[in-house]
PDB file of C-alpha atoms in Angstrom:
ATOM      1  CA  GLY A   1       4.430 -11.770   6.299  1.00  0.00           C
ATOM      2  CA  ALA A   2       2.902  -8.432   5.397  1.00  0.00           C
ATOM      3  CA  VAL A   3      -0.352  -7.444   7.080  1.00  0.00           C
ATOM      4  CA  VAL A   4      -2.877  -6.085   4.608  1.00  0.00           C
ATOM      5  CA  SER A   5      -6.079  -4.266   5.504  1.00  0.00           C
ATOM      6  CA  GLN A   6      -8.881  -3.715   3.027  1.00  0.00           C
ATOM      7  CA  HIS A   7     -11.888  -1.448   3.440  1.00  0.00           C
ATOM      8  CA  PRO A   8     -14.840  -1.687   3.146  1.00  0.00           C
ATOM      9  CA  SER A   9     -15.420  -5.409   3.479  1.00  0.00           C
ATOM     10  CA  TRP A  10     -18.844  -5.216   1.840  1.00  0.00           C
ATOM     11  CA  VAL A  11     -20.625  -2.557  -0.125  1.00  0.00           C
ATOM     12  CA  ILE A  12     -23.992  -2.436  -1.846  1.00  0.00           C
ATOM     13  CA  CYS A  13     -24.820   0.433  -4.146  1.00  0.00           C
ATOM     14  CA  LYS A  14     -27.028   1.450  -7.005  1.00  0.00           C
ATOM     15  CA  SER A  15     -26.074   1.072 -10.635  1.00  0.00           C
ATOM     16  CA  GLY A  16     -24.246   4.122 -11.972  1.00  0.00           C
ATOM     17  CA  THR A  17     -22.504   5.113  -8.758  1.00  0.00           C
ATOM     18  CA  SER A  18     -18.745   5.012  -8.151  1.00  0.00           C
ATOM     19  CA  VAL A  19     -17.223   2.956  -5.377  1.00  0.00           C
ATOM     20  CA  LYS A  20     -13.780   3.374  -3.811  1.00  0.00           C
ATOM     21  CA  ILE A  21     -11.955   0.459  -2.167  1.00  0.00           C
ATOM     22  CA  GLU A  22      -8.903   1.016   0.011  1.00  0.00           C
ATOM     23  CA  CYS A  23      -5.964  -1.336   0.474  1.00  0.00           C
ATOM     24  CA  ARG A  24      -3.458  -0.596   3.232  1.00  0.00           C
ATOM     25  CA  SER A  25      -0.151  -2.259   3.974  1.00  0.00           C
ATOM     26  CA  LEU A  26       0.040  -1.988   7.772  1.00  0.00           C
ATOM     27  CA  ASP A  27       3.602  -3.122   8.462  1.00  0.00           C
ATOM     28  CA  PHE A  28       5.405  -2.941   5.149  1.00  0.00           C
ATOM     29  CA  GLN A  29       6.232  -0.146   2.737  1.00  0.00           C
ATOM     30  CA  ALA A  30       4.920  -1.447  -0.528  1.00  0.00           C
ATOM     31  CA  THR A  31       6.070   0.039  -3.795  1.00  0.00           C
ATOM     32  CA  THR A  32       3.898  -2.524  -5.545  1.00  0.00           C
ATOM     33  CA  MET A  33       0.394  -3.696  -4.766  1.00  0.00           C
ATOM     34  CA  PHE A  34      -1.874  -5.890  -6.846  1.00  0.00           C
ATOM     35  CA  TRP A  35      -5.620  -5.904  -7.438  1.00  0.00           C
ATOM     36  CA  TYR A  36      -7.490  -9.115  -8.198  1.00  0.00           C
ATOM     37  CA  ARG A  37     -11.124  -9.964  -8.892  1.00  0.00           C
ATOM     38  CA  GLN A  38     -12.830 -13.220  -8.021  1.00  0.00           C
ATOM     39  CA  PHE A  39     -16.210 -14.324  -9.329  1.00  0.00           C
ATOM     40  CA  PRO A  40     -18.144 -17.074  -7.470  1.00  0.00           C
ATOM     41  CA  LYS A  41     -16.476 -20.478  -7.825  1.00  0.00           C
ATOM     42  CA  GLN A  42     -13.782 -18.973 -10.048  1.00  0.00           C
ATOM     43  CA  SER A  43     -10.119 -18.331  -9.530  1.00  0.00           C
ATOM     44  CA  LEU A  44      -8.622 -14.967  -8.667  1.00  0.00           C
ATOM     45  CA  MET A  45      -7.844 -12.976 -11.785  1.00  0.00           C
ATOM     46  CA  LEU A  46      -5.185 -10.279 -11.778  1.00  0.00           C
ATOM     47  CA  MET A  47      -6.673  -6.938 -12.785  1.00  0.00           C
ATOM     48  CA  ALA A  48      -3.771  -4.549 -12.379  1.00  0.00           C
ATOM     49  CA  THR A  49      -0.449  -3.834 -10.749  1.00  0.00           C
ATOM     50  CA  SER A  50      -0.398  -0.688  -8.664  1.00  0.00           C
ATOM     51  CA  ASN A  51       2.929   1.150  -8.579  1.00  0.00           C
ATOM     52  CA  GLU A  52       3.660   3.840  -5.965  1.00  0.00           C
ATOM     53  CA  GLY A  53       4.083   7.229  -7.588  1.00  0.00           C
ATOM     54  CA  SER A  54       3.364   6.076 -11.124  1.00  0.00           C
ATOM     55  CA  LYS A  55       0.571   4.769 -13.313  1.00  0.00           C
ATOM     56  CA  ALA A  56      -0.892   1.358 -12.736  1.00  0.00           C
ATOM     57  CA  THR A  57      -0.331  -1.460 -15.207  1.00  0.00           C
ATOM     58  CA  TYR A  58      -3.569  -3.094 -16.318  1.00  0.00           C
ATOM     59  CA  GLU A  59      -4.064  -6.643 -17.570  1.00  0.00           C
ATOM     60  CA  GLN A  60      -5.476  -7.235 -21.001  1.00  0.00           C
ATOM     61  CA  GLY A  61      -9.227  -6.767 -21.078  1.00  0.00           C
ATOM     62  CA  VAL A  62      -9.420  -4.603 -17.937  1.00  0.00           C
ATOM     63  CA  GLU A  63     -10.732  -1.099 -18.650  1.00  0.00           C
ATOM     64  CA  LYS A  64      -8.396   1.415 -17.032  1.00  0.00           C
ATOM     65  CA  ASP A  65     -11.008   4.192 -17.236  1.00  0.00           C
ATOM     66  CA  LYS A  66     -13.503   2.061 -15.374  1.00  0.00           C
ATOM     67  CA  PHE A  67     -11.156   0.743 -12.692  1.00  0.00           C
ATOM     68  CA  LEU A  68      -9.124   3.720 -11.494  1.00  0.00           C
ATOM     69  CA  ILE A  69      -6.109   2.895  -9.355  1.00  0.00           C
ATOM     70  CA  ASN A  70      -4.203   5.377  -7.217  1.00  0.00           C
ATOM     71  CA  HIS A  71      -1.101   4.388  -5.262  1.00  0.00           C
ATOM     72  CA  ALA A  72      -0.207   7.710  -3.671  1.00  0.00           C
ATOM     73  CA  SER A  73       1.843   6.399  -0.759  1.00  0.00           C
ATOM     74  CA  LEU A  74       3.855   3.340   0.216  1.00  0.00           C
ATOM     75  CA  THR A  75       1.047   2.119   2.439  1.00  0.00           C
ATOM     76  CA  LEU A  76      -2.130   2.891   0.503  1.00  0.00           C
ATOM     77  CA  SER A  77      -3.574   1.925  -2.861  1.00  0.00           C
ATOM     78  CA  THR A  78      -7.167   2.632  -3.877  1.00  0.00           C
ATOM     79  CA  LEU A  79      -9.357   1.064  -6.536  1.00  0.00           C
ATOM     80  CA  THR A  80     -12.338   3.094  -7.744  1.00  0.00           C
ATOM     81  CA  VAL A  81     -14.993   1.334  -9.769  1.00  0.00           C
ATOM     82  CA  THR A  82     -16.551   4.131 -11.797  1.00  0.00           C
ATOM     83  CA  SER A  83     -20.170   4.091 -12.958  1.00  0.00           C
ATOM     84  CA  ALA A  84     -20.600   0.598 -11.572  1.00  0.00           C
ATOM     85  CA  HIS A  85     -23.074  -1.793 -13.161  1.00  0.00           C
ATOM     86  CA  PRO A  86     -24.435  -5.166 -12.006  1.00  0.00           C
ATOM     87  CA  GLU A  87     -21.822  -7.038 -14.047  1.00  0.00           C
ATOM     88  CA  ASP A  88     -19.125  -5.373 -11.882  1.00  0.00           C
ATOM     89  CA  SER A  89     -20.482  -7.192  -8.838  1.00  0.00           C
ATOM     90  CA  SER A  90     -17.620  -9.361  -7.598  1.00  0.00           C
ATOM     91  CA  PHE A  91     -15.093  -9.953  -4.825  1.00  0.00           C
ATOM     92  CA  TYR A  92     -12.162  -7.549  -5.136  1.00  0.00           C
ATOM     93  CA  ILE A  93      -8.929  -8.417  -3.306  1.00  0.00           C
ATOM     94  CA  CYS A  94      -5.631  -6.608  -3.025  1.00  0.00           C
ATOM     95  CA  SER A  95      -2.211  -8.005  -2.219  1.00  0.00           C
ATOM     96  CA  VAL A  96       1.218  -6.770  -1.194  1.00  0.00           C
ATOM     97  CA  GLY A  97       4.476  -8.401  -2.181  1.00  0.00           C
ATOM     98  CA  ASP A  98       7.516  -6.389  -3.151  1.00  0.00           C
ATOM     99  CA  ARG A  99       9.816  -9.227  -2.108  1.00  0.00           C
ATOM    100  CA  GLY A 100       8.906 -12.801  -1.426  1.00  0.00           C
ATOM    101  CA  PRO A 101       5.343 -14.104  -1.508  1.00  0.00           C
ATOM    102  CA  GLN A 102       2.237 -11.961  -1.815  1.00  0.00           C
ATOM    103  CA  HIS A 103      -0.039 -11.463   1.161  1.00  0.00           C
ATOM    104  CA  PHE A 104      -3.694 -10.649   0.696  1.00  0.00           C
ATOM    105  CA  GLY A 105      -6.314  -8.502   2.314  1.00  0.00           C
ATOM    106  CA  ASP A 106      -9.680  -9.960   3.265  1.00  0.00           C
ATOM    107  CA  GLY A 107     -11.349  -8.591   0.159  1.00  0.00           C
ATOM    108  CA  THR A 108     -14.299  -6.354  -0.615  1.00  0.00           C
ATOM    109  CA  ARG A 109     -17.583  -7.834  -1.701  1.00  0.00           C
ATOM    110  CA  LEU A 110     -19.197  -5.429  -4.144  1.00  0.00           C
ATOM    111  CA  SER A 111     -22.866  -5.781  -5.021  1.00  0.00           C
ATOM    112  CA  ILE A 112     -24.375  -3.449  -7.602  1.00  0.00           C
ATOM    113  CA  LEU A 113     -28.164  -3.310  -7.698  1.00  0.00           C
TER     114      LEU A 113
ATOM    115  CA  GLN B   1      -6.017 -24.997 -22.445  1.00  0.00           C
ATOM    116  CA  LYS B   2      -5.997 -22.843 -19.326  1.00  0.00           C
ATOM    117  CA  GLU B   3      -2.672 -21.746 -17.914  1.00  0.00           C
ATOM    118  CA  VAL B   4      -3.262 -23.471 -14.575  1.00  0.00           C
ATOM    119  CA  GLU B   5      -5.521 -26.486 -14.117  1.00  0.00           C
ATOM    120  CA  GLN B   6      -6.843 -27.482 -10.706  1.00  0.00           C
ATOM    121  CA  ASP B   7      -9.649 -29.895  -9.893  1.00  0.00           C
ATOM    122  CA  PRO B   8     -12.350 -27.886  -8.090  1.00  0.00           C
ATOM    123  CA  GLY B   9     -13.602 -30.905  -6.126  1.00  0.00           C
ATOM    124  CA  PRO B  10     -15.184 -31.087  -3.649  1.00  0.00           C
ATOM    125  CA  LEU B  11     -12.691 -33.472  -2.093  1.00  0.00           C
ATOM    126  CA  SER B  12     -14.019 -35.118   1.065  1.00  0.00           C
ATOM    127  CA  VAL B  13     -11.753 -37.157   3.362  1.00  0.00           C
ATOM    128  CA  PRO B  14     -11.992 -38.411   6.951  1.00  0.00           C
ATOM    129  CA  GLU B  15     -10.178 -36.664   9.772  1.00  0.00           C
ATOM    130  CA  GLY B  16      -6.577 -37.827  10.138  1.00  0.00           C
ATOM    131  CA  ALA B  17      -6.157 -38.776   6.488  1.00  0.00           C
ATOM    132  CA  ILE B  18      -3.367 -37.542   4.263  1.00  0.00           C
ATOM    133  CA  VAL B  19      -4.682 -35.085   1.690  1.00  0.00           C
ATOM    134  CA  SER B  20      -3.109 -34.677  -1.725  1.00  0.00           C
ATOM    135  CA  LEU B  21      -3.886 -31.583  -3.803  1.00  0.00           C
ATOM    136  CA  ASN B  22      -2.314 -30.787  -7.131  1.00  0.00           C
ATOM    137  CA  CYS B  23      -2.141 -28.434 -10.093  1.00  0.00           C
ATOM    138  CA  THR B  24      -0.758 -28.628 -13.590  1.00  0.00           C
ATOM    139  CA  TYR B  25       0.362 -25.684 -15.646  1.00  0.00           C
ATOM    140  CA  SER B  26       1.385 -24.913 -19.195  1.00  0.00           C
ATOM    141  CA  ASN B  27       3.813 -21.974 -18.945  1.00  0.00           C
ATOM    142  CA  SER B  28       7.317 -23.357 -18.395  1.00  0.00           C
ATOM    143  CA  ALA B  29       8.554 -19.871 -17.478  1.00  0.00           C
ATOM    144  CA  PHE B  30       6.865 -19.958 -14.060  1.00  0.00           C
ATOM    145  CA  GLN B  31       9.538 -20.010 -11.355  1.00  0.00           C
ATOM    146  CA  TYR B  32       7.674 -19.337  -8.091  1.00  0.00           C
ATOM    147  CA  PHE B  33       4.923 -21.568  -6.772  1.00  0.00           C
ATOM    148  CA  MET B  34       2.537 -20.962  -3.920  1.00  0.00           C
ATOM    149  CA  TRP B  35      -0.318 -22.588  -2.096  1.00  0.00           C
ATOM    150  CA  TYR B  36      -2.973 -20.486  -0.413  1.00  0.00           C
ATOM    151  CA  ARG B  37      -5.906 -21.435   1.783  1.00  0.00           C
ATOM    152  CA  GLN B  38      -9.115 -19.469   1.462  1.00  0.00           C
ATOM    153  CA  TYR B  39     -12.082 -19.587   3.791  1.00  0.00           C
ATOM    154  CA  SER B  40     -15.458 -18.377   2.631  1.00  0.00           C
ATOM    155  CA  ARG B  41     -15.650 -14.589   2.196  1.00  0.00           C
ATOM    156  CA  LYS B  42     -12.004 -14.140   3.214  1.00  0.00           C
ATOM    157  CA  GLY B  43      -8.795 -13.352   1.388  1.00  0.00           C
ATOM    158  CA  PRO B  44      -6.261 -16.100   0.589  1.00  0.00           C
ATOM    159  CA  GLU B  45      -3.823 -17.050   3.358  1.00  0.00           C
ATOM    160  CA  LEU B  46      -0.318 -18.115   2.340  1.00  0.00           C
ATOM    161  CA  LEU B  47       0.586 -21.699   3.242  1.00  0.00           C
ATOM    162  CA  MET B  48       3.664 -22.519   1.174  1.00  0.00           C
ATOM    163  CA  TYR B  49       6.065 -20.629  -1.083  1.00  0.00           C
ATOM    164  CA  THR B  50       8.666 -22.407  -3.178  1.00  0.00           C
ATOM    165  CA  TYR B  51      11.123 -21.512  -5.884  1.00  0.00           C
ATOM    166  CA  SER B  52      11.793 -23.847  -8.812  1.00  0.00           C
ATOM    167  CA  SER B  53      11.674 -27.626  -8.416  1.00  0.00           C
ATOM    168  CA  GLY B  54      11.944 -29.522  -5.150  1.00  0.00           C
ATOM    169  CA  ASN B  55      10.189 -30.208  -1.876  1.00  0.00           C
ATOM    170  CA  LYS B  56       9.447 -27.977   1.083  1.00  0.00           C
ATOM    171  CA  GLU B  57       7.983 -28.987   4.418  1.00  0.00           C
ATOM    172  CA  ASP B  58       6.328 -26.821   7.062  1.00  0.00           C
ATOM    173  CA  GLY B  59       4.604 -28.579   9.917  1.00  0.00           C
ATOM    174  CA  ARG B  60       1.829 -30.757   8.523  1.00  0.00           C
ATOM    175  CA  PHE B  61       2.217 -29.314   5.021  1.00  0.00           C
ATOM    176  CA  THR B  62       4.570 -30.461   2.263  1.00  0.00           C
ATOM    177  CA  ALA B  63       4.809 -28.764  -1.116  1.00  0.00           C
ATOM    178  CA  GLN B  64       6.353 -30.437  -4.137  1.00  0.00           C
ATOM    179  CA  VAL B  65       7.253 -28.866  -7.462  1.00  0.00           C
ATOM    180  CA  ASP B  66       8.195 -30.862 -10.559  1.00  0.00           C
ATOM    181  CA  LYS B  67       9.002 -28.346 -13.273  1.00  0.00           C
ATOM    182  CA  SER B  68       9.852 -31.032 -15.812  1.00  0.00           C
ATOM    183  CA  SER B  69       6.272 -32.297 -15.593  1.00  0.00           C
ATOM    184  CA  LYS B  70       4.755 -28.874 -14.892  1.00  0.00           C
ATOM    185  CA  TYR B  71       3.071 -30.349 -11.839  1.00  0.00           C
ATOM    186  CA  ILE B  72       2.847 -29.114  -8.260  1.00  0.00           C
ATOM    187  CA  SER B  73       1.394 -30.766  -5.187  1.00  0.00           C
ATOM    188  CA  LEU B  74       0.429 -29.970  -1.635  1.00  0.00           C
ATOM    189  CA  PHE B  75       0.199 -32.711   0.979  1.00  0.00           C
ATOM    190  CA  ILE B  76      -1.560 -32.247   4.303  1.00  0.00           C
ATOM    191  CA  ARG B  77      -0.811 -34.798   7.015  1.00  0.00           C
ATOM    192  CA  ASP B  78      -3.065 -35.575   9.957  1.00  0.00           C
ATOM    193  CA  SER B  79      -5.894 -33.547   8.420  1.00  0.00           C
ATOM    194  CA  GLN B  80      -8.224 -31.703  10.791  1.00  0.00           C
ATOM    195  CA  PRO B  81     -11.789 -30.411  10.338  1.00  0.00           C
ATOM    196  CA  SER B  82     -10.323 -26.893  10.584  1.00  0.00           C
ATOM    197  CA  ASP B  83      -8.409 -27.631   7.364  1.00  0.00           C
ATOM    198  CA  SER B  84     -11.737 -27.586   5.500  1.00  0.00           C
ATOM    199  CA  ALA B  85     -11.398 -24.702   3.044  1.00  0.00           C
ATOM    200  CA  THR B  86     -10.609 -23.950  -0.579  1.00  0.00           C
ATOM    201  CA  TYR B  87      -6.967 -24.474  -1.524  1.00  0.00           C
ATOM    202  CA  LEU B  88      -5.575 -22.362  -4.337  1.00  0.00           C
ATOM    203  CA  CYS B  89      -2.376 -22.976  -6.192  1.00  0.00           C
ATOM    204  CA  ALA B  90      -0.656 -19.928  -7.653  1.00  0.00           C
ATOM    205  CA  MET B  91       2.456 -19.247  -9.625  1.00  0.00           C
ATOM    206  CA  SER B  92       4.465 -16.382 -11.049  1.00  0.00           C
ATOM    207  CA  LEU B  93       7.434 -15.547 -13.181  1.00  0.00           C
ATOM    208  CA  GLY B  94       9.267 -13.322 -10.717  1.00  0.00           C
ATOM    209  CA  GLY B  95       8.149 -13.846  -7.143  1.00  0.00           C
ATOM    210  CA  GLY B  96       6.435 -11.074  -5.203  1.00  0.00           C
ATOM    211  CA  ALA B  97       7.049  -8.438  -7.817  1.00  0.00           C
ATOM    212  CA  ASP B  98       4.853 -10.147 -10.407  1.00  0.00           C
ATOM    213  CA  GLY B  99       1.137 -10.768 -10.521  1.00  0.00           C
ATOM    214  CA  LEU B 100       0.056 -14.295  -9.717  1.00  0.00           C
ATOM    215  CA  THR B 101      -1.738 -16.788 -11.926  1.00  0.00           C
ATOM    216  CA  PHE B 102      -4.138 -18.877  -9.880  1.00  0.00           C
ATOM    217  CA  GLY B 103      -5.807 -22.231 -10.262  1.00  0.00           C
ATOM    218  CA  LYS B 104      -9.543 -22.415  -9.711  1.00  0.00           C
ATOM    219  CA  GLY B 105      -9.119 -23.814  -6.213  1.00  0.00           C
ATOM    220  CA  THR B 106     -10.017 -27.194  -4.693  1.00  0.00           C
ATOM    221  CA  HIS B 107     -12.780 -27.271  -2.098  1.00  0.00           C
ATOM    222  CA  LEU B 108     -11.599 -29.608   0.675  1.00  0.00           C
ATOM    223  CA  ILE B 109     -13.899 -31.086   3.316  1.00  0.00           C
ATOM    224  CA  ILE B 110     -12.453 -32.930   6.322  1.00  0.00           C
ATOM    225  CA  GLN B 111     -15.099 -35.107   7.928  1.00  0.00           C
ATOM    226  CA  PRO B 112     -14.898 -35.370  11.762  1.00  0.00           C
TER     227      PRO B 112
END
């Protein structure tokens, strides 16, 4: 299956700052990547679908101006959490899966103080 | 009613036992069904991927899908302590091109 790398694995920052998370598909050219969020002891929730060369598709209730997604190449999608606040603290995970099952990165643990 | 229901456990069984994990769902349009294993602070790792109803076996793992009952299962034979993890069921309308809907995950503990 696809090998997915996510960076950084853990970030702590102050409230009000913006944080960028990178998701790379190392062995597969991905026209589609997905971003999920997981709160402690909760299931993964789909936030948005990242489409190479076009705008991302956001799930209902996810603020597109707060969670900026850029999928500029077939191997890289980025998620920027703008003006982060403590309630944005969570585990953010990306996946790749144009055909067949989705494969996930190891996630980014975001802590906003 | 949530779209996907999964007992969070914890489920504790002795080493060597057969483990049965399951999920129910409400959306009859789901066509693709997956089981992932997740260790603490890691991303989900794909275990099984099936389309529509039926059984699929891979090593010690067997996945079953019963679309008429909206019920899926994962069986683990000869369970090992290294199988201790959270098991997530997931499903989608259109395979890898669609976002997944996950269950909450079942925390499994295999006692040595």
